[in-house]
CSV table of C-alpha atoms in Angstrom, one decimal:
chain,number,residue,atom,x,y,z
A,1428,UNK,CA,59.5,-39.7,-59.4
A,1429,UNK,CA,56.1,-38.4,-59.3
A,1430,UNK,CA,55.0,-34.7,-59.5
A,1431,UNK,CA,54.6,-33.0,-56.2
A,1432,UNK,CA,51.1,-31.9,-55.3
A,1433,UNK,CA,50.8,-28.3,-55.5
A,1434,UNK,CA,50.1,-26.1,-52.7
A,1435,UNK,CA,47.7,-23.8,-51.8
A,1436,UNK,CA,48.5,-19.9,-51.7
A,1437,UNK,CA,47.0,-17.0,-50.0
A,1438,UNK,CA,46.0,-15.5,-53.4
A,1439,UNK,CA,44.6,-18.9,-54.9
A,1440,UNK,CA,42.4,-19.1,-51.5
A,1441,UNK,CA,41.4,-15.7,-51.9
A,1442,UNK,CA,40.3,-15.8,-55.7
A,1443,UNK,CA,38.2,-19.5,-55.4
A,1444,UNK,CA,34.7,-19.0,-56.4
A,1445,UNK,CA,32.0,-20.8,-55.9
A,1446,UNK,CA,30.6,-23.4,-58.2
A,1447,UNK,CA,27.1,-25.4,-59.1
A,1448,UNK,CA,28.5,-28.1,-56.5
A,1449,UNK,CA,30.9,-27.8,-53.3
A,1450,UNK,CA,34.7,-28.5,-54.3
A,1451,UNK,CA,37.4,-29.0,-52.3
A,1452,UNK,CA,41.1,-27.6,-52.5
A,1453,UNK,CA,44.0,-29.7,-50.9
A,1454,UNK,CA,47.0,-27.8,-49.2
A,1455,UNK,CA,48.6,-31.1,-48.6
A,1456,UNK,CA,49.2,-32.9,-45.1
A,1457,UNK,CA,45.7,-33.7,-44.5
A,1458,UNK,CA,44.7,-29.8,-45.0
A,1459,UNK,CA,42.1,-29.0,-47.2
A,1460,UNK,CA,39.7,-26.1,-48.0
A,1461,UNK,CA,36.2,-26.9,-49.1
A,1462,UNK,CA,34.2,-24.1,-51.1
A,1463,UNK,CA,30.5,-24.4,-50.4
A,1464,UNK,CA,28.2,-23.2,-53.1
A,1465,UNK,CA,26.9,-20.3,-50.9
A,1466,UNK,CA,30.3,-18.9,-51.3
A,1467,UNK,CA,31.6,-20.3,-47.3
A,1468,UNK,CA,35.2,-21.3,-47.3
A,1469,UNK,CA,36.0,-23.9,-44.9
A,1470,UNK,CA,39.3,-25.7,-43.8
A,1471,UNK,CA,39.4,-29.3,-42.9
A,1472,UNK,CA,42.1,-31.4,-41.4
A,1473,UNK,CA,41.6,-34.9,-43.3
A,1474,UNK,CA,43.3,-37.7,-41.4
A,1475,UNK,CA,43.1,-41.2,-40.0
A,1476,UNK,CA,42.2,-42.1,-37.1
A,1477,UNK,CA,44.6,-43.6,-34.9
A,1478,UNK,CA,42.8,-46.3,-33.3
A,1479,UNK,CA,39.5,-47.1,-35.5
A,1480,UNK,CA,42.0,-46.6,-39.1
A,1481,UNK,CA,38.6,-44.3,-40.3
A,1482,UNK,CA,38.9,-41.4,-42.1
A,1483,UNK,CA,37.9,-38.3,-40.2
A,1484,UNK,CA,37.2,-34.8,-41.1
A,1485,UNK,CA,38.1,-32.2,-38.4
A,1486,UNK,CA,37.1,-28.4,-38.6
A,1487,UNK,CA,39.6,-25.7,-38.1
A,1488,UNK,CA,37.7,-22.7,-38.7
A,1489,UNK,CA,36.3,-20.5,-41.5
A,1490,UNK,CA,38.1,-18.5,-44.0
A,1491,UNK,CA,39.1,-15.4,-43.7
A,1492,UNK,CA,38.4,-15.7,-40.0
A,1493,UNK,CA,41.6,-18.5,-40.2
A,1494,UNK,CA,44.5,-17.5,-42.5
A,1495,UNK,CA,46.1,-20.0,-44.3
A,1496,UNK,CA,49.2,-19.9,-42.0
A,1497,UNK,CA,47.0,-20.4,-39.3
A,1498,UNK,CA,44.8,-23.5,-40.7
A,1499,UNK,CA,48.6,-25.1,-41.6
A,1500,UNK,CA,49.7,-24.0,-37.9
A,1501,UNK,CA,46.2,-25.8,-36.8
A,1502,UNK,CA,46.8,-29.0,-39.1
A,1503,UNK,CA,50.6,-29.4,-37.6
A,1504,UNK,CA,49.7,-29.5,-33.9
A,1505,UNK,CA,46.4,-32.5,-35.0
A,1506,UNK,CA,49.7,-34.4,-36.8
A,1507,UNK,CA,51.5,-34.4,-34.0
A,1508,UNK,CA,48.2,-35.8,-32.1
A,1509,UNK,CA,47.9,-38.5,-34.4
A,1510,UNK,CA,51.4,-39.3,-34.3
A,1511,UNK,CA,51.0,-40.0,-30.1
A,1512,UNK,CA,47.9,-42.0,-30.9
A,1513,UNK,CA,45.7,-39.6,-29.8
A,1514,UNK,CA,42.6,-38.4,-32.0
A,1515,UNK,CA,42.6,-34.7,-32.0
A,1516,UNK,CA,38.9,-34.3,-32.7
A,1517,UNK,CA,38.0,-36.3,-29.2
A,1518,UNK,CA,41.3,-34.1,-27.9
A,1519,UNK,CA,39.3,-31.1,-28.7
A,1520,UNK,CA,35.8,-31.9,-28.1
A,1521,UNK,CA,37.3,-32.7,-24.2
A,1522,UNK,CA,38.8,-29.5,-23.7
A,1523,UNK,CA,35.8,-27.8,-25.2
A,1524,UNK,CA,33.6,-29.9,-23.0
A,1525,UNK,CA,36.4,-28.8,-19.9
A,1526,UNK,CA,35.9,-25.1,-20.3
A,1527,UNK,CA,32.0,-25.2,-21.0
A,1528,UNK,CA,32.0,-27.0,-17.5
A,1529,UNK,CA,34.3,-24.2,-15.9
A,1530,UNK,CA,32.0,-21.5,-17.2
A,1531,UNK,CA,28.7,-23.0,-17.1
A,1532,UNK,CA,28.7,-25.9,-14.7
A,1533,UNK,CA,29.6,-24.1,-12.1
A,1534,UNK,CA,27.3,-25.0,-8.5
A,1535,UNK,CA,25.2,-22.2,-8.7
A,1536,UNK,CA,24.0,-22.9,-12.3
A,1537,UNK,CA,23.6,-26.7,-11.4
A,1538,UNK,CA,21.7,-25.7,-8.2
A,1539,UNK,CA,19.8,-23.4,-9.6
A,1540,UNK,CA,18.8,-26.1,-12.7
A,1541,UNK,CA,17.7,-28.7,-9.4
A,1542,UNK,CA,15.8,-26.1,-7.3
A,1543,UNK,CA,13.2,-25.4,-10.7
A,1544,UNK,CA,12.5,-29.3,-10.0
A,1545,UNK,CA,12.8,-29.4,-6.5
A,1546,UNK,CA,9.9,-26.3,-6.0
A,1547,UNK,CA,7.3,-28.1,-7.2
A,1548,UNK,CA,8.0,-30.7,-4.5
A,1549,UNK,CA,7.5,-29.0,-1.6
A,1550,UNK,CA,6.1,-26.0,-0.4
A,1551,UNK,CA,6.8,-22.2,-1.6
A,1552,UNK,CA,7.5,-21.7,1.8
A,1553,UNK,CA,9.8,-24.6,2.2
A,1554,UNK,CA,11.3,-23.6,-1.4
A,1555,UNK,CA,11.9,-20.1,0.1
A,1556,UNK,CA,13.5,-21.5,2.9
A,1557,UNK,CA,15.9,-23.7,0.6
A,1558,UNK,CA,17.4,-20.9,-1.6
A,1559,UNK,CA,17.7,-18.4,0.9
A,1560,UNK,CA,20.0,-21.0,2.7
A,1561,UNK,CA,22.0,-21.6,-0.1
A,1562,UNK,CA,22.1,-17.3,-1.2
A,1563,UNK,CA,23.4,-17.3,2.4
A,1564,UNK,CA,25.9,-19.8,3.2
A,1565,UNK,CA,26.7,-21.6,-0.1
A,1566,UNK,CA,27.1,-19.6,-3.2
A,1567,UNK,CA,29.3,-16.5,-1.8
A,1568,UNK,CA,32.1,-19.3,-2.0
A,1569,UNK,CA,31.1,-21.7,-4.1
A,1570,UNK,CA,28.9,-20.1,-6.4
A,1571,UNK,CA,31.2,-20.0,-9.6
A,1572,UNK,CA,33.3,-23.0,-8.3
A,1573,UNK,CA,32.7,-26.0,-10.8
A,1574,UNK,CA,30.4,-28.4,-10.2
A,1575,UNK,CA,33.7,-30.9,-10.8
A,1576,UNK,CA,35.7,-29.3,-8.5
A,1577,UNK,CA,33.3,-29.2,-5.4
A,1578,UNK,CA,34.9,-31.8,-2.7
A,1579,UNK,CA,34.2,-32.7,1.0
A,1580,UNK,CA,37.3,-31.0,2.8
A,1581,UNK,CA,36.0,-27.3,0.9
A,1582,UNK,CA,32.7,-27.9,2.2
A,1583,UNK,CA,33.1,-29.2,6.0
A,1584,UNK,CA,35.7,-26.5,5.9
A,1585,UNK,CA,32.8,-23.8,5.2
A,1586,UNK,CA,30.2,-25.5,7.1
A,1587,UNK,CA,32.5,-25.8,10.1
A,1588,UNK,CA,32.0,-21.9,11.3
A,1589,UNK,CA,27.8,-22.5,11.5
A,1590,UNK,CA,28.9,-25.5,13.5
A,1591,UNK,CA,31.1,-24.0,15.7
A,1592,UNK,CA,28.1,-21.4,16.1
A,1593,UNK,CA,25.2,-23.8,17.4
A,1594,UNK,CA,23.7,-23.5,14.1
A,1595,UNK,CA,22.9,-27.6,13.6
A,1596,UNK,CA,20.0,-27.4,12.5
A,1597,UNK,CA,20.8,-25.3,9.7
A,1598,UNK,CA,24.0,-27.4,8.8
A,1599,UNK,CA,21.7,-30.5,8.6
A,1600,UNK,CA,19.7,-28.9,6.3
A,1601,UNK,CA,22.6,-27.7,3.9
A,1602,UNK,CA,24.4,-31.0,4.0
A,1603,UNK,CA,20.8,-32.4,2.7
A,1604,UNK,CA,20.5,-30.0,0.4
A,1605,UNK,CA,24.0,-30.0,-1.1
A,1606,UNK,CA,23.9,-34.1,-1.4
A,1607,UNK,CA,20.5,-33.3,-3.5
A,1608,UNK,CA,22.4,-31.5,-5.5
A,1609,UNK,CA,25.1,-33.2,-6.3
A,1610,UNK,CA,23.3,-36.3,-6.9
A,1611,UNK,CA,21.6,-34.1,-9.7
A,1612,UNK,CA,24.7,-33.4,-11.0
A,1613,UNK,CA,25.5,-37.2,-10.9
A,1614,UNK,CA,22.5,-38.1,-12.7
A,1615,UNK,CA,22.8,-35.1,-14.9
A,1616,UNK,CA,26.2,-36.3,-16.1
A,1617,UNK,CA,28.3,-34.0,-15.6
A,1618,UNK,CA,30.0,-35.6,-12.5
A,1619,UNK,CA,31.1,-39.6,-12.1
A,1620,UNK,CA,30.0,-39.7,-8.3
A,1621,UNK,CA,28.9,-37.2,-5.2
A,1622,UNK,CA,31.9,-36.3,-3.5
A,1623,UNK,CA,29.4,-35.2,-0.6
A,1624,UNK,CA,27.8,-38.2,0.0
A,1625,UNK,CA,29.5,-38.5,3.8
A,1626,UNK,CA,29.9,-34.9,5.1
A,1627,UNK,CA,27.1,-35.0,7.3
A,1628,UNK,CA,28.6,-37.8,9.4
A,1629,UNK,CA,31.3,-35.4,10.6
A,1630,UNK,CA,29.3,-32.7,11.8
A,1631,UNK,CA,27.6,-32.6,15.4
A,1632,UNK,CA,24.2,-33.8,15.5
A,1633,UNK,CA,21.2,-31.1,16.5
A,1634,UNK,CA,19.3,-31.9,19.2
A,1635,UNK,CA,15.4,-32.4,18.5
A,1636,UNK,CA,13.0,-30.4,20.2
A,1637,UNK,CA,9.1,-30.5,20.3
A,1638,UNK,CA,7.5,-27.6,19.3
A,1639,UNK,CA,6.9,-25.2,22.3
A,1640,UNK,CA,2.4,-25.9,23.1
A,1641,UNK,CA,0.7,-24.9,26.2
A,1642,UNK,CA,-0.7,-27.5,29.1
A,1643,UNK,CA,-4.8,-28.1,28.0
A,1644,UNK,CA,-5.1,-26.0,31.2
A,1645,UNK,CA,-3.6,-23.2,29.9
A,1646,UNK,CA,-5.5,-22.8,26.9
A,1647,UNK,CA,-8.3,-20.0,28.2
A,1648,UNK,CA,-5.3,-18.2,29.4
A,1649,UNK,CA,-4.0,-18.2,25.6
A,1650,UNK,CA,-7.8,-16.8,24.7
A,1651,UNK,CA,-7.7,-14.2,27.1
A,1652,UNK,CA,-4.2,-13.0,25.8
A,1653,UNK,CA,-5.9,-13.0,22.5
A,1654,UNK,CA,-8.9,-11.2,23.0
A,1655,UNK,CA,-6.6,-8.2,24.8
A,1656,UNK,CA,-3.5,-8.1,23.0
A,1657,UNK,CA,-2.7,-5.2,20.8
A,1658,UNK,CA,-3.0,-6.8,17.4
A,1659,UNK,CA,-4.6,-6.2,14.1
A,1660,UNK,CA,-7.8,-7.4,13.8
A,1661,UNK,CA,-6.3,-10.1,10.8
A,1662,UNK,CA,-3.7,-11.2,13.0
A,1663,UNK,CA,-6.2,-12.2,15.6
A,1664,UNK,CA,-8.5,-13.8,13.5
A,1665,UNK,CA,-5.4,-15.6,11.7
A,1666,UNK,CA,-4.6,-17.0,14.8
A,1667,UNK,CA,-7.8,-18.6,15.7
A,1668,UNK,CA,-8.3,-19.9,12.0
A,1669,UNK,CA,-5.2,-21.7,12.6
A,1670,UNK,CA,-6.5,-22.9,16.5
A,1671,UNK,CA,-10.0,-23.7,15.1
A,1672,UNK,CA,-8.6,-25.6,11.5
A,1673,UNK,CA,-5.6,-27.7,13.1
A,1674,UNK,CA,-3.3,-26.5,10.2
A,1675,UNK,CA,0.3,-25.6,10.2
A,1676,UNK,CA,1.5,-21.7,10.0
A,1677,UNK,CA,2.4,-21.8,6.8
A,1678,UNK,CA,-1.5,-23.3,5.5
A,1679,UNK,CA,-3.0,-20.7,7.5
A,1680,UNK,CA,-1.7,-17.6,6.4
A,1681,UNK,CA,-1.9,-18.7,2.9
A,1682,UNK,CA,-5.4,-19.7,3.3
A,1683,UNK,CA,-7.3,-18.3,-0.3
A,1684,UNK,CA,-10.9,-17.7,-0.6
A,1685,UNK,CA,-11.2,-19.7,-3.8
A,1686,UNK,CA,-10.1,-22.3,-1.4
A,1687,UNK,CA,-13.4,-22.3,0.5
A,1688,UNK,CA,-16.8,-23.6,-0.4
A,1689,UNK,CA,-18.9,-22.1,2.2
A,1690,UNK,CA,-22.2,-23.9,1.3
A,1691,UNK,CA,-20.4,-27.5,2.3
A,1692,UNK,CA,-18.3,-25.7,5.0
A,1693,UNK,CA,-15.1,-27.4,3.3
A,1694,UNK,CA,-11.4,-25.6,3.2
A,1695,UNK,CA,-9.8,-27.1,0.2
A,1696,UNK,CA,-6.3,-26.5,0.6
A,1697,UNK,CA,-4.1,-27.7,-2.7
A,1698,UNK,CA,-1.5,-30.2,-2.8
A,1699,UNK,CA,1.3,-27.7,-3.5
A,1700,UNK,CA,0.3,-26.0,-0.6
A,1701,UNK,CA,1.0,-29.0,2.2
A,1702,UNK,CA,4.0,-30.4,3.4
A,1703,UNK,CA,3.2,-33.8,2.2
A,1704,UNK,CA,2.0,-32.9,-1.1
A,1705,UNK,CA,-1.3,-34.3,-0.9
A,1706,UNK,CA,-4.5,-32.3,-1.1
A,1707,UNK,CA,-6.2,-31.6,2.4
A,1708,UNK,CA,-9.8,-31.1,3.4
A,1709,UNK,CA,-10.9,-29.3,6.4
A,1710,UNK,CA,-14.5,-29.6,7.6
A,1711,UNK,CA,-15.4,-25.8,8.5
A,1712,UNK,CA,-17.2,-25.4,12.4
A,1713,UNK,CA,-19.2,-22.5,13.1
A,1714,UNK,CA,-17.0,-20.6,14.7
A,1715,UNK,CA,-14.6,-21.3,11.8
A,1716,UNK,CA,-17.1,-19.4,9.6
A,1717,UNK,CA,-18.1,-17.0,11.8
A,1718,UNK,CA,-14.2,-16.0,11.5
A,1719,UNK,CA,-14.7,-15.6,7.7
A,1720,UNK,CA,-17.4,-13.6,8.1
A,1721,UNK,CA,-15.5,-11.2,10.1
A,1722,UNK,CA,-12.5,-11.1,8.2
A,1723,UNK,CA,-14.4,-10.5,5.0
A,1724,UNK,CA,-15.0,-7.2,5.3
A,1725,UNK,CA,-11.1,-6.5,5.0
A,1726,UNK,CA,-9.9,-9.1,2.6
A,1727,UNK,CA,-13.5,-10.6,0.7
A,1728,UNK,CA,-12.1,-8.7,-2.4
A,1729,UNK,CA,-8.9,-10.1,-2.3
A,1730,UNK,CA,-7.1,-13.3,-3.5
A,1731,UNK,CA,-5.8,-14.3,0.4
A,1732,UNK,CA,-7.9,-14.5,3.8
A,1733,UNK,CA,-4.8,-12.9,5.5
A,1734,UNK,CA,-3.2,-10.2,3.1
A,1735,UNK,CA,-0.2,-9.1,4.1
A,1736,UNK,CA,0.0,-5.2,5.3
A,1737,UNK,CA,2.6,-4.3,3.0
A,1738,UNK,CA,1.3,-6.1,-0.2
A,1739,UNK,CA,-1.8,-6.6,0.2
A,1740,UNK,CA,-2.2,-8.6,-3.0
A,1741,UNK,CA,-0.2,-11.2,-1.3
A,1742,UNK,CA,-0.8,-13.6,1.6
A,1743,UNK,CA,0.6,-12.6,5.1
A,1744,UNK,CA,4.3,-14.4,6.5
A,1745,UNK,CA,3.8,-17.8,7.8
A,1746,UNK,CA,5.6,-16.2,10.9
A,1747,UNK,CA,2.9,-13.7,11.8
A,1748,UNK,CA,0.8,-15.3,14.0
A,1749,UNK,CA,4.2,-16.6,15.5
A,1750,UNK,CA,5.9,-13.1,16.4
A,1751,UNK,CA,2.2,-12.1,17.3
A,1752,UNK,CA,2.6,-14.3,20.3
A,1753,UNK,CA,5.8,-13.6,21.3
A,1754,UNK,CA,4.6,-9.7,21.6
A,1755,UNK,CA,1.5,-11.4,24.2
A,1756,UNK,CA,4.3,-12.9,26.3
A,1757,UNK,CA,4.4,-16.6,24.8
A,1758,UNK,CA,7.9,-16.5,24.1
A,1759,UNK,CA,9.8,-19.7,25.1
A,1760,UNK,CA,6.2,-21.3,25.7
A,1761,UNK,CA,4.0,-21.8,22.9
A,1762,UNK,CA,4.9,-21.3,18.9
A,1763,UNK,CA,2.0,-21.2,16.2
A,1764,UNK,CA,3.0,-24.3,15.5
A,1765,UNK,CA,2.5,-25.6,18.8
A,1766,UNK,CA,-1.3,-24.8,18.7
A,1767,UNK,CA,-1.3,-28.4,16.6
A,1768,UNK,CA,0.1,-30.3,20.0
A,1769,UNK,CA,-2.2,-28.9,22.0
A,1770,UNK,CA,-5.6,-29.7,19.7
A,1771,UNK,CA,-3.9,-33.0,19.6
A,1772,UNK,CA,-3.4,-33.4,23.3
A,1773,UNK,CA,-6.6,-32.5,24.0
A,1774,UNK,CA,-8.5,-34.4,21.8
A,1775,UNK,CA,-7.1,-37.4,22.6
A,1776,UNK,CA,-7.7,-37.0,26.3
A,1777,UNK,CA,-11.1,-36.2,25.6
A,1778,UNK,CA,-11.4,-39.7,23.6
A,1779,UNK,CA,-11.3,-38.8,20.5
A,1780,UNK,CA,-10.4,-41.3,18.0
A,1781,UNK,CA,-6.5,-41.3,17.7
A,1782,UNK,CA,-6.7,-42.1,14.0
A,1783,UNK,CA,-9.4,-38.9,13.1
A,1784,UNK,CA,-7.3,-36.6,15.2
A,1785,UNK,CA,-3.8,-37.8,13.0
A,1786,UNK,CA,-5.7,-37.4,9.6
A,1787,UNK,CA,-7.4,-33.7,11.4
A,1788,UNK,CA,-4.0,-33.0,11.5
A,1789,UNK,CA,-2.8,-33.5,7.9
A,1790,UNK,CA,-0.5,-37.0,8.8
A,1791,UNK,CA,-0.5,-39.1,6.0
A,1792,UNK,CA,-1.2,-42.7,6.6
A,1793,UNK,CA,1.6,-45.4,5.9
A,1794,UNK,CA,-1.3,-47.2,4.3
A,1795,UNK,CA,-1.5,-44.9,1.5
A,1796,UNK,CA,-4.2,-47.0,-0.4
A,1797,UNK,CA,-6.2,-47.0,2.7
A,1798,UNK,CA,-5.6,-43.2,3.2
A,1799,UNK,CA,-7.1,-42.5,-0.3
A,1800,UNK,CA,-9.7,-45.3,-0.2
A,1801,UNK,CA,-11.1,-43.6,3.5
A,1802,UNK,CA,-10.5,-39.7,2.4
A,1803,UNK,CA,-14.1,-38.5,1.9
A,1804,UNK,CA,-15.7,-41.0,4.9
A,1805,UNK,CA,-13.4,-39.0,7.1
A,1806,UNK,CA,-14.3,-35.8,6.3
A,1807,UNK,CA,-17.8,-36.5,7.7
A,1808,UNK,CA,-16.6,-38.7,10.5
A,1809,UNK,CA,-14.1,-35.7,11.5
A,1810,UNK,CA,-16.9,-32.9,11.7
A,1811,UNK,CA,-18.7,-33.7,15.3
A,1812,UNK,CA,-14.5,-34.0,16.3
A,1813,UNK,CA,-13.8,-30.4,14.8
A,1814,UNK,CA,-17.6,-28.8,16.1
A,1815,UNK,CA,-16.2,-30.1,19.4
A,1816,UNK,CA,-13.1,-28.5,19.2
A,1817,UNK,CA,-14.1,-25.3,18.5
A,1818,UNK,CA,-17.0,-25.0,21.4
A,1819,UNK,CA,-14.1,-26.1,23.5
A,1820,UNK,CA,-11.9,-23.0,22.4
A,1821,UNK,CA,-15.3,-20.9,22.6
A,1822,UNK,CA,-15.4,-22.3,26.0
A,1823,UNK,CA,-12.4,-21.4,27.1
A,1824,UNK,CA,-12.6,-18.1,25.9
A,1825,UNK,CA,-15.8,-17.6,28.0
A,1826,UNK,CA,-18.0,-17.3,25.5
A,1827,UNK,CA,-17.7,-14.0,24.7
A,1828,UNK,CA,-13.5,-13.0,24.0
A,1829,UNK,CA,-13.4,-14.6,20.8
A,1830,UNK,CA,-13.6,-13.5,17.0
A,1831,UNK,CA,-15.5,-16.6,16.5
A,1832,UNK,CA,-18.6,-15.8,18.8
A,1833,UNK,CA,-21.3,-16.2,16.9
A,1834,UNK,CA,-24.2,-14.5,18.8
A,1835,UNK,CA,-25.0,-11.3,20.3
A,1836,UNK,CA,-21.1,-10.3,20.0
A,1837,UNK,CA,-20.6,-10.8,16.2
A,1838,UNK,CA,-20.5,-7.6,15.4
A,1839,UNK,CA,-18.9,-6.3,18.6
A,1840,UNK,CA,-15.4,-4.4,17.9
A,1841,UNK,CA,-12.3,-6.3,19.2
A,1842,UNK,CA,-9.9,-4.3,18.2
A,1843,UNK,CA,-8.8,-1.8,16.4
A,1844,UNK,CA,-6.8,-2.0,13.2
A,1845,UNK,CA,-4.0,0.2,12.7
């Protein structure tokens, strides 16, 4: 009968040194205790594995930090692993993997890890728009929740209430948003398949609605409303920029000087700036000038045409010029937005070429390689369109009611800022 290997001890552990080389020390049943030369003391399960028949090394820990008891504890409980068949490496890799995913995969941190990408997509007011709907309605319940454990039932079951509400639009928008992310997560590998993929099928449908724009006929009465309402001087003038330019709210009130060359009466506005992510050129009238020159006095030194009255290192809200005609009684009948459908309608009753007045407007062409290749020809081709436009506007403001006279009433006071 052979001699019986001998086993480690508690004092033997303690006193190993180390040596020119690493060396290992066997405990017996796979256990063993490797001293590096920088003095580390490591324990090792040694075992074959069950399937592939190699021969594996599996960490349990660091001496003293394990005891001996404990590392013989540790190499039982692998056995008995190896005896089912299972390998207790993979065994613990997985349930390492399992509580990484409950700590740090949670929604929130995936969401958050698709909205850096997702920003430079769209616009930083869109972007806004996107987390502040997910601050609001997603996270307070779903926030820590792991990204694995996210299903359809929880979320129709919290999306149900905005439903219930008249909020549609707003559950559209989340459903989208939440499929996004999911599909990250999908992609991201930390999920087999998006759970969400249906929920917005369940959910009422919003009903569209066109942006609220006056008649053509009404439009003087809109300049006359302008011209006497109590509003800052930069509020007026943003709201004619916008009028005069064609460009959504959100363009306009982040309109930056930099932006502007004012020798080739161009408005540059950058990519990152427009909804379609493309880079828009606006052919500056006149009157669009004249608007700069009378805004410079308050913000020439500044970054942004429009500061904003708090901080006036940043732009104003994209909403401005929106509550600024609610407060002149347009509630209900025209949004800042809606000043778009009403240059659009009247240009094209005027006979204006359908396809200057959609590329005026910043729609990009389903012909993107004839969008590109006719970019710069349009620019030209769209300036007698845009002089027209804003004599019209002069027009209907009777010459002499708007910030963008050019004559005699340049320097006329309109109204007082507060």
């Amino acid at each position: 009968m052979g001699a019986q290997a001998t086993r480690l001890s508690d004092l033997k552990v303690k006193a190993a040194k180390p040596k020119e080389k690493d060396y290992t020390l066997t405990d017996g049943n796979g256990l063993q205790m490797r001293v590096r030369i920088n003095g580390s003391k490591l324990w090792n399960f040694n075992y074959i594995h069950p399937v592939t028949k190699k021969r594996i090394n599996m960490g349990l820990g660091t001496f003293p930090e394990v005891s001996l008891a404990q590392a013989r504890k540790r190499t039982v409980e692998a056995r008995e692993l190896v005896a089912q068949g299972i390998d207790p490496k993979e065994q613990r890799n997985a349930e390492r993997q399992a509580k990484k995913a409950a700590t740090e995969h949670t929604f929130q941190n995936i969401a958050t890890a698709w909205y850096e990408l997702k920003k430079d997509s769209v616009t930083k007011a869109y972007a806004e728009d996107i987390w502040r709907s997910l601050t609001l309605h997603i996270f307070p319940d779903l926030g820590t929740t792991p990204i694995s454990a996210i299903n359809a039932p929880q979320v129709i079951n919290l999306l149900r209430p905005l439903e219930t509400k008249g909020s549609l639009e707003t559950v559209k928008r989340l459903t989208q948003r939440l499929n996004e992310i999911m599909t990250y997560g999908v992609n991201s590998g930390l999920i087999h398949a998006n759970p969400l993929s249906g929920i917005r099928s369940v959910f009422k449908k919003p009903k569209k609605k066109n942006m609220a724009a006056l008649p053509p006929d009404e439009l003087k009465e809109l300049m006359v409303a302008i011209a006497n309402a109590s509003i800052k001087r930069t509020t007026r003038c943003l709201i004619e920029w916008q009028l005069h330019t064609m460009t959504r709210p959100a363009e306009a009130a982040t309109t930056r000087w930099a932006d502007i060359d004012i020798e080739k009466k161009i408005w540059t506005i950058p990519a990152e700036r427009m909804k379609k992510r493309r880079t828009h050129i606006v052919p500056l009238t006149e009157q669009a000038l004249a608007l700069l020159e009378a805004i410079k006095p308050y913000s020439g030194h500044r970054e942004y045409v429009f500061p904003a009255d708090r901080n006036p290192r940043t732009h104003c809200n994209s909403q401005t010029a929106n509550m600024a005609l609610k407060r002149m009684g347009f509630e209900g009948r025209l949004v800042s937005h809606g000043m778009r459908s009403m240059a659009s309608t009247i240009l094209n009753e005027h006979g204006w070429d359908p396809e200057l007045i959609e590329v005026a407007l910043a729609h990009v062409d389903k012909d993107e390689v004839r969008s590109a290749y006719n970019r710069a020809d349009y620019i030209e081709r769209r300036r007698p369109m845009m002089t027209w436009w804003s004599e019209h506007i002069q027009e209907a403001a009777t010459g002499n009611l708007s910030v963008s006279a050019i004559k005699e009433n340049r320097d006329r006071k309109v109204v007082s800022l507060r």
